[in-house]
Coordinates of C-alpha atoms (C1' of nucleotides) in Angstrom, one line a residue:
Chain A
M1 CA 0.4 -11.3 45.3
L2 CA 4.6 -12.4 46.0
V3 CA 3.7 -15.7 44.0
R4 CA 1.7 -14.7 41.4
G5 CA 4.0 -15.6 38.7
M6 CA 3.6 -18.7 36.9
R7 CA 1.1 -16.5 35.8
T8 CA -0.7 -20.6 34.5
L9 CA 1.9 -20.0 31.6
E10 CA -0.1 -17.6 30.0
K11 CA -2.4 -19.9 28.8
H12 CA -4.0 -18.7 26.3
G13 CA -1.8 -16.0 25.2
G14 CA 1.2 -17.8 25.2
A15 CA -0.3 -20.9 23.2
T16 CA -1.7 -17.8 20.6
A17 CA 1.3 -16.2 19.9
T18 CA 3.5 -19.2 20.3
R19 CA 1.2 -21.1 17.3
R20 CA 1.3 -17.2 15.0
R21 CA 5.0 -17.6 15.7
A22 CA 5.7 -21.2 14.5
A23 CA 3.5 -20.0 11.2
A24 CA 5.5 -17.2 10.5
K25 CA 9.5 -18.4 11.1
G26 CA 8.9 -21.8 9.8
P27 CA 11.5 -23.9 12.2
P28 CA 10.1 -24.8 16.2
P29 CA 10.1 -21.6 17.8
P30 CA 13.2 -21.2 20.2
P31 CA 12.3 -22.9 24.2
R32 CA 10.0 -20.6 26.1
R33 CA 11.7 -18.4 29.4
A34 CA 9.4 -19.6 32.4
A35 CA 7.4 -16.2 33.5
R36 CA 8.6 -15.7 36.6
S37 CA 6.9 -13.1 39.0
A38 CA 8.7 -10.1 39.4
E39 CA 6.2 -6.7 40.5
A40 CA 6.9 -8.7 43.8
E41 CA 10.6 -8.3 44.5
A42 CA 10.0 -4.7 42.4
G43 CA 9.8 -3.7 45.2
R44 CA 6.5 -1.2 44.7
A45 CA 3.4 -2.1 45.2
R46 CA 0.3 -2.2 42.4
V47 CA -0.9 1.0 43.3
R48 CA -4.9 1.4 42.1
L49 CA -5.8 4.6 41.2
D50 CA -9.1 7.0 40.6
V51 CA -9.2 7.3 36.8
D52 CA -9.6 11.2 36.3
E53 CA -6.4 11.0 39.3
R54 CA -3.9 8.3 36.9
R55 CA -4.9 9.8 33.7
A56 CA -3.8 14.0 35.0
Q57 CA -0.5 12.5 36.6
L58 CA 0.1 11.6 33.4
V59 CA -0.7 14.3 30.9
E60 CA 1.6 16.1 34.0
L61 CA 4.4 13.8 33.4
G62 CA 4.4 14.8 29.3
L63 CA 4.2 18.1 29.9
A64 CA 7.6 18.1 31.7
E65 CA 9.2 15.4 29.7
F66 CA 7.7 16.6 26.1
G67 CA 8.9 20.0 27.7
T68 CA 12.6 19.0 27.6
R69 CA 12.7 16.5 24.6
T70 CA 11.4 16.0 21.3
Y71 CA 8.2 13.4 20.9
E72 CA 10.8 10.8 19.1
E73 CA 13.2 10.4 21.7
V74 CA 10.8 10.3 24.8
S75 CA 9.5 7.0 24.6
I76 CA 7.1 5.2 26.2
D77 CA 8.1 2.8 27.6
L78 CA 10.1 6.0 29.7
I79 CA 6.9 7.6 30.7
A80 CA 6.0 4.7 31.5
Q81 CA 8.8 4.0 33.9
A82 CA 8.7 7.4 35.0
A83 CA 4.6 7.1 35.7
G84 CA 6.0 3.5 38.2
I85 CA 2.8 2.0 35.6
S86 CA 3.2 -0.5 33.1
K87 CA 3.3 0.6 29.3
G88 CA 0.0 -0.9 28.8
L89 CA -2.1 1.3 31.0
L90 CA -0.8 4.3 28.8
Y91 CA -2.6 2.7 25.7
H92 CA -5.4 1.6 28.6
Y93 CA -5.4 5.9 28.6
F94 CA -4.4 6.8 24.9
P95 CA -4.8 4.5 22.3
T96 CA -2.0 5.9 20.4
K97 CA 1.0 7.7 21.3
R98 CA 0.2 10.9 19.7
A99 CA -3.0 10.5 21.5
Y100 CA -1.3 11.1 24.4
Y101 CA 1.0 13.5 23.0
V102 CA -1.6 15.6 21.7
A103 CA -3.7 16.0 25.2
C104 CA -0.8 17.1 26.5
V105 CA 0.0 19.7 24.0
R106 CA -3.9 20.8 24.4
E107 CA -3.4 21.4 28.2
A108 CA -0.7 22.9 27.4
A109 CA -2.6 25.0 25.3
A110 CA -5.0 25.6 28.1
R111 CA -3.0 26.3 30.7
L112 CA -1.9 29.2 28.5
V113 CA -5.4 30.4 27.7
A114 CA -5.8 30.4 31.6
R115 CA -2.7 32.2 32.2
L116 CA -4.3 35.4 29.8
E117 CA -8.3 35.9 30.7
L118 CA -7.9 39.7 30.3
P119 CA -10.0 42.2 31.7
T120 CA -12.4 43.0 30.0
D121 CA -13.6 46.8 31.1
V122 CA -10.2 48.3 29.7
P123 CA -9.9 50.2 26.5
P124 CA -8.1 47.7 23.7
L125 CA -5.0 49.2 23.2
E126 CA -4.6 48.6 26.6
R127 CA -5.6 45.3 26.8
L128 CA -3.5 44.5 24.3
Q129 CA -0.5 46.0 25.9
V130 CA -1.3 44.1 29.5
G131 CA -2.1 40.5 27.1
L132 CA 0.9 40.5 25.6
D133 CA 3.0 41.6 28.9
R134 CA 1.6 38.2 30.1
Y135 CA 1.9 36.3 27.4
L136 CA 5.8 37.9 26.5
E137 CA 5.8 36.5 31.0
Y138 CA 4.4 32.9 29.8
V139 CA 7.1 32.3 27.4
R140 CA 9.6 33.4 29.2
A141 CA 9.0 32.3 32.3
H142 CA 8.1 28.3 30.6
G143 CA 11.1 28.9 28.3
G144 CA 12.1 26.2 26.1
A145 CA 9.5 24.0 27.2
F146 CA 7.3 26.1 25.1
A147 CA 8.7 26.0 21.9
T148 CA 9.4 23.0 22.5
L149 CA 6.1 22.0 22.8
M150 CA 4.5 24.4 20.3
R151 CA 7.2 23.2 17.3
S152 CA 8.0 20.1 18.0
G153 CA 6.0 17.1 16.6
A154 CA 3.4 19.6 15.3
F155 CA 1.9 20.0 12.1
A156 CA 1.8 16.2 12.2
D157 CA -1.5 15.8 11.6
R158 CA -5.0 16.9 11.4
E159 CA -5.9 16.9 15.3
L160 CA -2.7 18.7 17.0
A161 CA -2.4 21.3 13.8
A162 CA -6.6 21.7 14.9
V163 CA -5.5 22.1 18.7
I164 CA -3.1 24.5 18.1
D165 CA -5.2 26.6 15.2
E166 CA -7.8 26.6 17.6
T167 CA -5.1 27.8 21.0
R168 CA -3.9 30.7 18.3
A169 CA -7.2 32.3 16.5
T170 CA -8.7 32.4 20.8
L171 CA -5.7 34.1 21.8
L172 CA -6.0 36.5 19.0
G173 CA -9.5 37.1 19.3
R174 CA -8.6 37.7 23.1
L175 CA -5.9 40.4 21.7
T176 CA -7.9 42.5 19.5
S177 CA -11.3 42.3 21.1
G178 CA -12.5 45.6 20.3
M179 CA -10.1 47.0 17.9
A180 CA -12.8 47.2 15.3
D181 CA -13.7 50.3 16.6
I182 CA -9.9 52.1 15.6
F183 CA -10.4 50.8 12.6
P184 CA -13.6 51.5 11.1
A185 CA -14.6 50.9 7.0
P186 CA -17.1 47.7 8.9
G187 CA -17.0 45.5 6.1
T188 CA -12.7 45.4 5.7
L189 CA -12.5 44.2 8.8
S190 CA -12.7 40.0 7.7
S191 CA -11.3 40.6 4.7
P192 CA -9.1 38.2 3.2
L193 CA -6.5 39.9 3.8
L194 CA -6.4 41.1 7.1
Q195 CA -7.3 37.7 8.0
I196 CA -3.8 36.6 6.7
A197 CA -2.1 39.3 8.3
L198 CA -3.2 38.4 11.5
Q199 CA -2.1 34.5 10.7
G200 CA 0.9 36.6 9.9
W201 CA 1.5 38.4 13.1
V202 CA 0.7 35.5 15.3
G203 CA 3.7 34.0 13.8
L204 CA 5.5 37.3 14.1
A205 CA 4.5 36.7 17.6
E206 CA 5.5 33.5 17.8
A207 CA 8.9 33.7 16.1
M208 CA 9.5 37.7 17.6
S209 CA 8.8 35.8 21.7
I210 CA 11.0 32.3 20.7
A211 CA 14.5 34.8 19.7
W212 CA 14.1 37.4 22.6
V213 CA 13.9 34.7 25.4
E214 CA 16.9 33.1 23.5
A215 CA 18.8 36.7 24.0
C216 CA 17.8 36.2 27.2
V217 CA 19.3 33.1 28.0
A218 CA 22.6 34.1 25.6
A219 CA 22.9 37.4 27.9
E220 CA 23.0 35.5 31.1
D221 CA 25.2 33.2 30.4
A222 CA 28.1 35.8 27.8
R223 CA 28.5 38.7 29.9
S224 CA 30.6 39.7 26.5
T225 CA 27.5 39.8 24.5
R226 CA 25.1 43.1 24.9
P227 CA 22.5 42.5 27.7
A228 CA 18.8 41.6 26.1
P229 CA 15.9 43.6 25.2
R230 CA 13.7 45.0 27.9
A231 CA 10.4 42.6 27.9
D232 CA 8.4 46.6 27.6
E233 CA 10.4 46.5 24.7
V234 CA 9.3 43.8 23.0
R235 CA 5.7 44.1 23.6
D236 CA 5.7 47.2 22.3
L237 CA 7.1 46.4 19.2
L238 CA 4.2 43.5 18.9
A239 CA 1.9 46.0 19.6
Q240 CA 2.9 48.5 16.7
T241 CA 3.4 46.0 14.3
L242 CA 0.4 44.7 15.2
V243 CA -1.6 48.5 14.7
A244 CA -0.1 48.7 11.4
I245 CA 0.6 45.2 9.6
V246 CA -3.6 46.1 11.0
G247 CA -3.8 49.8 9.2
S248 CA -1.8 48.7 6.1
A249 CA -3.9 45.8 5.4
V250 CA -7.8 47.2 5.4
R251 CA -6.2 50.8 3.6
Chain B
M1 CA 40.8 3.6 1.8
L2 CA 39.0 4.6 4.3
V3 CA 36.1 2.2 3.1
R4 CA 39.0 -0.4 2.5
G5 CA 40.1 0.3 5.6
M6 CA 36.9 -0.4 7.5
R7 CA 36.3 -3.6 5.4
T8 CA 39.6 -4.8 7.3
L9 CA 38.1 -4.2 10.2
E10 CA 35.7 -6.1 9.5
K11 CA 36.7 -9.8 10.9
H12 CA 36.3 -8.1 14.1
G13 CA 32.7 -6.6 13.8
G14 CA 31.7 -9.5 12.6
A15 CA 32.7 -11.5 15.6
T16 CA 31.4 -8.7 17.9
A17 CA 28.4 -9.1 16.2
T18 CA 28.5 -12.8 16.7
R19 CA 29.0 -12.7 20.4
R20 CA 26.9 -9.7 20.9
R21 CA 23.9 -12.1 19.9
A22 CA 24.6 -14.6 21.8
A23 CA 24.9 -12.8 24.8
A24 CA 22.2 -11.9 24.9
K25 CA 20.3 -15.0 23.2
G26 CA 22.0 -17.8 25.1
P27 CA 21.9 -20.4 22.8
P28 CA 23.9 -20.6 20.4
P29 CA 22.8 -17.8 16.7
P30 CA 20.8 -20.2 14.7
P31 CA 23.6 -21.5 11.7
R32 CA 23.5 -18.8 9.3
R33 CA 21.6 -19.4 5.6
A34 CA 24.1 -19.3 3.4
A35 CA 23.8 -16.2 0.8
R36 CA 22.0 -17.3 -1.9
S37 CA 22.3 -15.1 -4.9
A38 CA 19.1 -14.8 -6.8
E39 CA 19.3 -11.4 -7.8
A40 CA 18.7 -13.1 -11.1
E41 CA 15.0 -14.0 -11.1
A42 CA 14.2 -10.3 -9.4
G43 CA 14.5 -9.2 -13.3
R44 CA 15.7 -6.0 -12.3
A45 CA 19.7 -6.3 -13.0
R46 CA 22.0 -5.0 -10.3
V47 CA 22.3 -1.4 -11.8
R48 CA 25.5 0.7 -11.0
L49 CA 26.1 4.3 -10.7
D50 CA 28.3 7.1 -9.8
V51 CA 28.9 7.6 -6.9
D52 CA 26.8 11.8 -6.8
E53 CA 25.0 10.8 -9.5
R54 CA 23.5 8.3 -7.0
R55 CA 23.4 10.7 -4.4
A56 CA 21.4 13.6 -6.7
Q57 CA 19.0 10.6 -7.5
L58 CA 18.6 10.0 -3.6
V59 CA 17.7 13.6 -2.5
E60 CA 16.1 14.6 -5.4
L61 CA 13.4 11.6 -4.5
G62 CA 14.0 12.8 -1.4
L63 CA 12.9 16.1 -2.1
A64 CA 9.6 14.3 -3.8
E65 CA 8.9 12.4 -1.3
F66 CA 9.3 14.6 1.8
G67 CA 7.4 17.5 0.5
T68 CA 4.8 14.9 -0.3
R69 CA 4.1 12.7 3.0
T70 CA 5.8 13.9 6.8
Y71 CA 9.4 12.6 8.2
E72 CA 7.9 9.7 10.1
E73 CA 5.7 8.5 7.5
V74 CA 8.3 8.7 4.6
S75 CA 10.3 5.2 5.3
I76 CA 12.9 3.8 4.3
D77 CA 12.3 0.4 2.3
L78 CA 9.5 3.3 0.8
I79 CA 12.1 5.1 -0.4
A80 CA 14.3 1.8 -1.3
Q81 CA 11.8 0.9 -4.0
A82 CA 11.0 3.6 -5.3
A83 CA 14.2 4.1 -6.3
G84 CA 14.6 0.5 -6.5
I85 CA 17.8 0.2 -4.9
S86 CA 18.0 -2.1 -1.0
K87 CA 17.4 -0.5 1.6
G88 CA 20.8 -0.8 2.5
L89 CA 23.0 1.6 -0.1
L90 CA 20.8 4.4 1.2
Y91 CA 22.8 3.6 4.8
H92 CA 26.1 4.1 2.0
Y93 CA 25.3 7.4 1.1
F94 CA 23.2 8.8 4.2
P95 CA 24.5 7.9 7.8
T96 CA 20.6 7.6 8.8
K97 CA 18.0 8.4 8.0
R98 CA 17.4 12.0 9.8
A99 CA 20.7 12.8 8.1
Y100 CA 19.4 12.0 4.7
Y101 CA 16.4 14.3 5.3
V102 CA 18.9 17.0 6.4
A103 CA 20.3 16.6 2.5
C104 CA 17.0 16.7 1.3
V105 CA 16.2 20.3 3.5
R106 CA 19.6 21.4 2.5
E107 CA 19.4 20.8 -1.1
A108 CA 15.4 22.5 -0.7
A109 CA 16.9 25.3 0.4
A110 CA 20.1 25.7 -1.9
R111 CA 17.1 25.5 -4.4
L112 CA 15.2 28.6 -2.9
V113 CA 18.0 30.8 -2.0
A114 CA 19.4 30.7 -6.2
R115 CA 15.9 31.1 -6.8
L116 CA 16.3 34.3 -5.7
E117 CA 19.3 36.0 -6.7
L118 CA 18.4 39.8 -6.7
P119 CA 20.0 42.5 -8.8
T120 CA 22.5 44.9 -6.9
D121 CA 21.4 47.6 -9.1
V122 CA 19.1 48.9 -7.7
P123 CA 17.5 50.6 -4.8
P124 CA 16.8 48.4 -1.3
L125 CA 12.8 49.6 -1.5
E126 CA 12.7 48.3 -5.5
R127 CA 14.6 45.1 -4.3
L128 CA 13.3 44.1 -1.4
Q129 CA 9.8 43.9 -3.5
V130 CA 11.0 42.0 -6.5
G131 CA 12.7 39.3 -3.7
L132 CA 9.6 38.9 -2.0
D133 CA 7.4 38.8 -5.6
R134 CA 9.4 36.5 -6.1
Y135 CA 9.4 34.3 -3.0
L136 CA 5.9 34.4 -2.7
E137 CA 5.8 33.2 -6.3
Y138 CA 8.2 29.9 -5.3
V139 CA 5.7 29.2 -1.7
R140 CA 2.7 29.2 -4.3
A141 CA 4.8 27.4 -7.2
H142 CA 5.6 24.6 -4.0
G143 CA 2.4 25.0 -2.2
G144 CA 2.2 22.6 1.1
A145 CA 5.5 20.5 -0.4
F146 CA 7.4 24.2 1.6
A147 CA 5.7 24.1 4.2
T148 CA 6.2 20.2 4.5
L149 CA 9.6 20.0 4.2
M150 CA 10.0 23.7 6.8
R151 CA 8.4 22.7 8.5
S152 CA 7.8 18.4 9.5
G153 CA 10.9 17.3 11.3
A154 CA 11.6 20.5 12.0
F155 CA 13.9 22.1 15.0
A156 CA 14.5 17.7 16.1
D157 CA 17.9 18.3 16.1
R158 CA 21.3 20.8 16.1
E159 CA 21.6 20.5 12.7
L160 CA 18.7 20.9 10.7
A161 CA 17.6 24.0 13.0
A162 CA 20.9 25.9 11.6
V163 CA 20.4 24.7 7.6
I164 CA 17.3 26.6 8.3
D165 CA 19.2 29.5 10.5
E166 CA 21.4 30.1 8.2
T167 CA 18.5 29.9 5.1
R168 CA 16.5 32.5 6.7
A169 CA 19.6 34.7 7.4
T170 CA 21.0 34.7 4.2
L171 CA 18.0 35.8 2.7
L172 CA 16.7 38.1 5.0
G173 CA 20.6 39.6 4.1
R174 CA 19.4 39.5 0.1
L175 CA 16.2 41.6 1.1
T176 CA 17.0 44.1 3.5
S177 CA 20.9 44.8 1.8
G178 CA 21.2 48.3 1.6
M179 CA 17.9 49.4 3.9
A180 CA 20.7 50.2 6.3
D181 CA 21.5 54.2 4.5
I182 CA 17.3 54.4 5.6
F183 CA 17.9 54.4 8.5
P184 CA 20.9 56.6 9.4
A185 CA 21.1 56.2 12.7
P186 CA 24.4 54.4 13.0
G187 CA 24.1 51.7 15.3
T188 CA 21.2 51.3 16.4
L189 CA 21.3 48.7 13.0
S190 CA 22.4 46.0 14.6
S191 CA 21.0 46.2 18.4
P192 CA 19.9 43.6 19.7
L193 CA 16.2 44.6 20.0
L194 CA 16.6 45.3 16.2
Q195 CA 17.7 41.4 15.5
I196 CA 14.8 40.3 18.0
A197 CA 12.8 42.1 15.1
L198 CA 14.5 40.4 11.6
Q199 CA 14.1 37.1 13.6
G200 CA 10.1 38.2 14.2
W201 CA 9.8 39.8 10.9
V202 CA 11.1 36.3 9.5
G203 CA 8.6 34.4 11.5
L204 CA 6.0 36.8 10.1
A205 CA 7.1 36.2 6.6
E206 CA 6.4 32.1 6.6
A207 CA 3.3 32.2 8.0
M208 CA 1.5 34.8 5.7
S209 CA 2.4 33.1 3.0
I210 CA 1.8 30.5 4.1
A211 CA -1.9 31.4 4.7
W212 CA -1.3 32.9 1.2
V213 CA -1.0 29.7 -0.1
E214 CA -3.7 28.3 1.9
A215 CA -7.0 30.3 1.3
C216 CA -5.8 30.0 -2.8
V217 CA -6.3 26.4 -2.5
A218 CA -9.3 26.9 -0.6
A219 CA -10.0 30.1 -3.0
E220 CA -9.8 27.3 -5.3
D221 CA -11.9 24.6 -4.0
A222 CA -15.4 26.3 -3.4
R223 CA -16.8 29.0 -4.7
S224 CA -18.7 30.0 -2.1
T225 CA -15.3 31.6 -0.1
R226 CA -14.2 35.6 -1.4
P227 CA -11.6 35.4 -4.1
A228 CA -7.7 34.8 -1.9
P229 CA -5.3 38.4 -1.8
R230 CA -3.4 38.9 -4.9
A231 CA 0.7 38.9 -4.6
D232 CA 1.2 42.3 -4.8
E233 CA -0.9 43.0 -1.7
V234 CA 0.4 40.1 0.1
R235 CA 4.2 41.9 -1.3
D236 CA 3.1 45.2 -0.4
L237 CA 1.7 43.9 2.6
L238 CA 5.1 42.2 3.4
A239 CA 6.8 45.2 2.4
Q240 CA 5.8 47.6 5.0
T241 CA 4.9 45.7 7.6
L242 CA 9.4 45.1 7.7
V243 CA 10.0 48.7 7.3
A244 CA 6.9 49.7 9.9
I245 CA 9.1 47.2 11.8
V246 CA 11.7 48.8 11.8
G247 CA 11.5 51.8 12.0
S248 CA 9.6 50.8 15.5
A249 CA 12.6 49.2 16.2
V250 CA 14.9 51.3 15.5
R251 CA 13.1 54.2 17.5
Chain C
dC1 C1' -16.2 -12.2 56.4
dC2 C1' -16.1 -14.6 52.5
dT3 C1' -17.4 -14.0 47.4
dC4 C1' -18.5 -11.6 42.9
dC5 C1' -17.2 -8.7 39.9
dT6 C1' -16.6 -4.8 37.8
dT7 C1' -12.0 -2.4 36.2
dG8 C1' -7.2 -0.3 36.4
dC9 C1' -3.4 -2.6 35.3
dT10 C1' -0.4 -5.7 34.3
dG11 C1' 3.7 -8.2 31.6
dA12 C1' 4.2 -10.9 26.9
dC13 C1' 4.4 -10.7 22.6
dT14 C1' 4.9 -8.9 18.0
dC15 C1' 4.5 -6.3 14.4
dC16 C1' 7.5 -2.9 12.5
dT17 C1' 11.1 0.3 11.1
dG18 C1' 15.2 2.6 11.4
dT19 C1' 20.3 0.6 10.9
dT20 C1' 24.5 -2.9 10.8
dC21 C1' 27.5 -5.5 8.3
dA22 C1' 28.7 -10.0 5.6
dA23 C1' 28.5 -11.0 1.3
dT24 C1' 28.2 -10.9 -3.6
dA25 C1' 29.3 -8.9 -8.3
dA26 C1' 29.8 -4.3 -11.9
dC27 C1' 33.7 -2.0 -13.3
dA28 C1' 38.5 -0.6 -13.8
dG29 C1' 42.9 -0.7 -14.9
dT30 C1' 46.1 -4.3 -16.5
Chain D
dA1 C1' 41.5 -12.8 -18.8
dC2 C1' 42.8 -11.3 -14.4
dT3 C1' 41.8 -8.8 -9.8
dG4 C1' 41.1 -5.2 -7.2
dT5 C1' 38.0 -1.6 -5.5
dT6 C1' 33.6 -0.2 -4.5
dA7 C1' 29.0 0.0 -5.5
dT8 C1' 25.4 -3.0 -4.5
dT9 C1' 22.8 -6.4 -2.2
dG10 C1' 19.8 -9.3 1.9
dA11 C1' 19.5 -11.2 6.1
dA12 C1' 19.6 -10.4 10.6
dC13 C1' 19.3 -6.5 14.6
dA14 C1' 17.5 -3.0 17.6
dG15 C1' 14.8 -0.7 19.6
dG16 C1' 10.3 1.7 20.1
dA17 C1' 4.7 1.1 19.7
dG18 C1' 0.7 -1.4 19.8
dT19 C1' -2.0 -5.5 21.4
dC20 C1' -4.2 -9.0 24.7
dA21 C1' -5.2 -12.4 27.9
dG22 C1' -5.2 -13.4 33.0
dC23 C1' -4.3 -10.6 37.7
dA24 C1' -5.4 -7.7 40.9
dA25 C1' -7.8 -3.8 44.4
dG26 C1' -11.7 -2.4 46.5
dG27 C1' -16.0 -2.5 46.9
dA28 C1' -21.8 -4.3 46.8
dG29 C1' -24.1 -7.8 48.3
dG30 C1' -25.0 -11.9 50.6

DNA sequence: CCTCCTTGCTGACTCCTGTTCAATAACAGT
DNA sequence: ACTGTTATTGAACAGGAGTCAGCAAGGAGG
C-alpha cells in the first residue's frame, strides 16, 4: 500500500542485475538509488481489470494513437501512460510492440469489414455501387487514420501483410460476388491475368480514395481550390473502371 | 568554413555535454579514458576518400541493403561495417538515418526516371506502351527491391512522401504527355476528378506490377501454378485501363 | 473474518540502436 | 618539414523495446 515501497530492496532482481552489470562494466557499480514507494502518491491506485476488458481498452487506445501518429512515433511508454498502466503490463497482453500494432490493425480491418456487410439479394452491379458508397463513406469519415493504419508500418512483417491481404480479399470478394454471371467465359474468371488485374484494382481503389479524401480536405481549407468531386462521382469512376478492367483482362 | 565554425564552438558543446551529464547523474562524470591510438592493430588503415566518392559509395550500399531488408532491419552499425567505416562517419554525410534512407530512395527514383526517358516523336499511345514496357522491365529486374524501397518506410515523413510523389508525377507526366489530343474537351483535362483518377491509376500500376512480379516468382518456384502472364499482357491491360479511366473521368 | 492463492499488475533493470562529440590522422599547400 | 584543413574514429549518451522478480486485488475455502 502506501509504504509498499522498499520493495525489500529487490532482493533477487537487484542482486542479479548488479552482478551482471559488474561483469559487463568491470568497475564496481555505482550505489543503487534507494527504491521509493511511488504509486501511492501518484494519485491513481492500482486498478485490476478483466483480461478482455483491458485488452479491448488497449486496442482501442492503439487505434487512436496509431491512427494519428506513425508506428515509430508511438512509444510503448506513451501507450502505457495514456492507458494509465505500466509498460510491463502491455507485455502481459502483447508479446511485442509489433504484435500490439498488428492487433490494432486487425481490429480496424474487422470494423471495416463489418461495416461493409452487403445485401445479397440485389443484382451484382448494384451491390458493387452500394459497397463502394459505404467504403468511401468509411474512408471519408476516418480520413487520415485509415491511410496511416494501412500504410504506416505495413509490409514489415509477414503477419501484418497477411492481415491486410486477407482484408482486401474479403472486401473484393464481397464487391464482386455474383459478377461471374456478367462475364461469361467460365475458365477465364480465375486466370492469372485477372487475379493481377483485380489486385491492381484494389490498389486503384485505395489510391483513389486517399487522393479523394485529400482533395476534400484541401477543398475545405482553401476556398481557392476547385471543389472536390462528389462521392458518387468517385464511386461511379471506381465501378466503371472495375468493369472495364475485368472486361480487358478476360478478353 | 561552416564546419570550422562549429569546430570552434566545440569547446562550448563539450562543456554543455559534461554539464548535462553531471546534472543527470549526480556524481561527477567518470574520468574520460585517454584516447589511444588503436586503429593500427585493427589491420585496416584509415582510408580517406573524397567527399563525393564516399557519399556515392554509401548510397550505393544503402540501395543494396534497403532493397533487401526493411528500414528498421538495416542498422547503422551494419551499414558502417559493410562500408568499412565507423558509425560516426555516416553522420558526417547524413544528419540522420532517415535522411540517409531518403537519399537512397531519391537515388533509386532518379535511376528509374532516367531509365524511362521516352522518345518524343512518336504518337502518345505508342509512347505509353513503350513507357509501360520499360517500367515493367525495370520492376521485373529489380523485383523485391523496388517494392521494398517504395513501401517499406514510406510515408513516415514529409520529405520521403514528397520524393515519391514527385517521382510518380514525373513518370505519369511522361507517360501521358500528348494525350490531351486524344481527349478533347479542353477544360476537363485538369478537373479534380481526373486528377484523382490519374493518382488512382498510378496506384493501380504499382499494385499490378508488384502482383505481376510476385506471380512471376511464384510461377518459377512451383511448376504446379499456372504460368504468369506475359509482360505485354500486363502492359496492354495497364494501357487500356488508363484510357478507360480517363475516358470515364472526363465524360 | 482470516488465509491462501491465483494472476493482473508494477517498477527497476538490461540491451540495443540512433546520435553526438572531442580527439586523431591523412592529405594539400606552403 | 610544417601547418591548416577536414575526413575519420571511438567512446559515451539517449531513449525506447523488452525482461523479470515481486507485490497486491479479489475470490475460494476454511
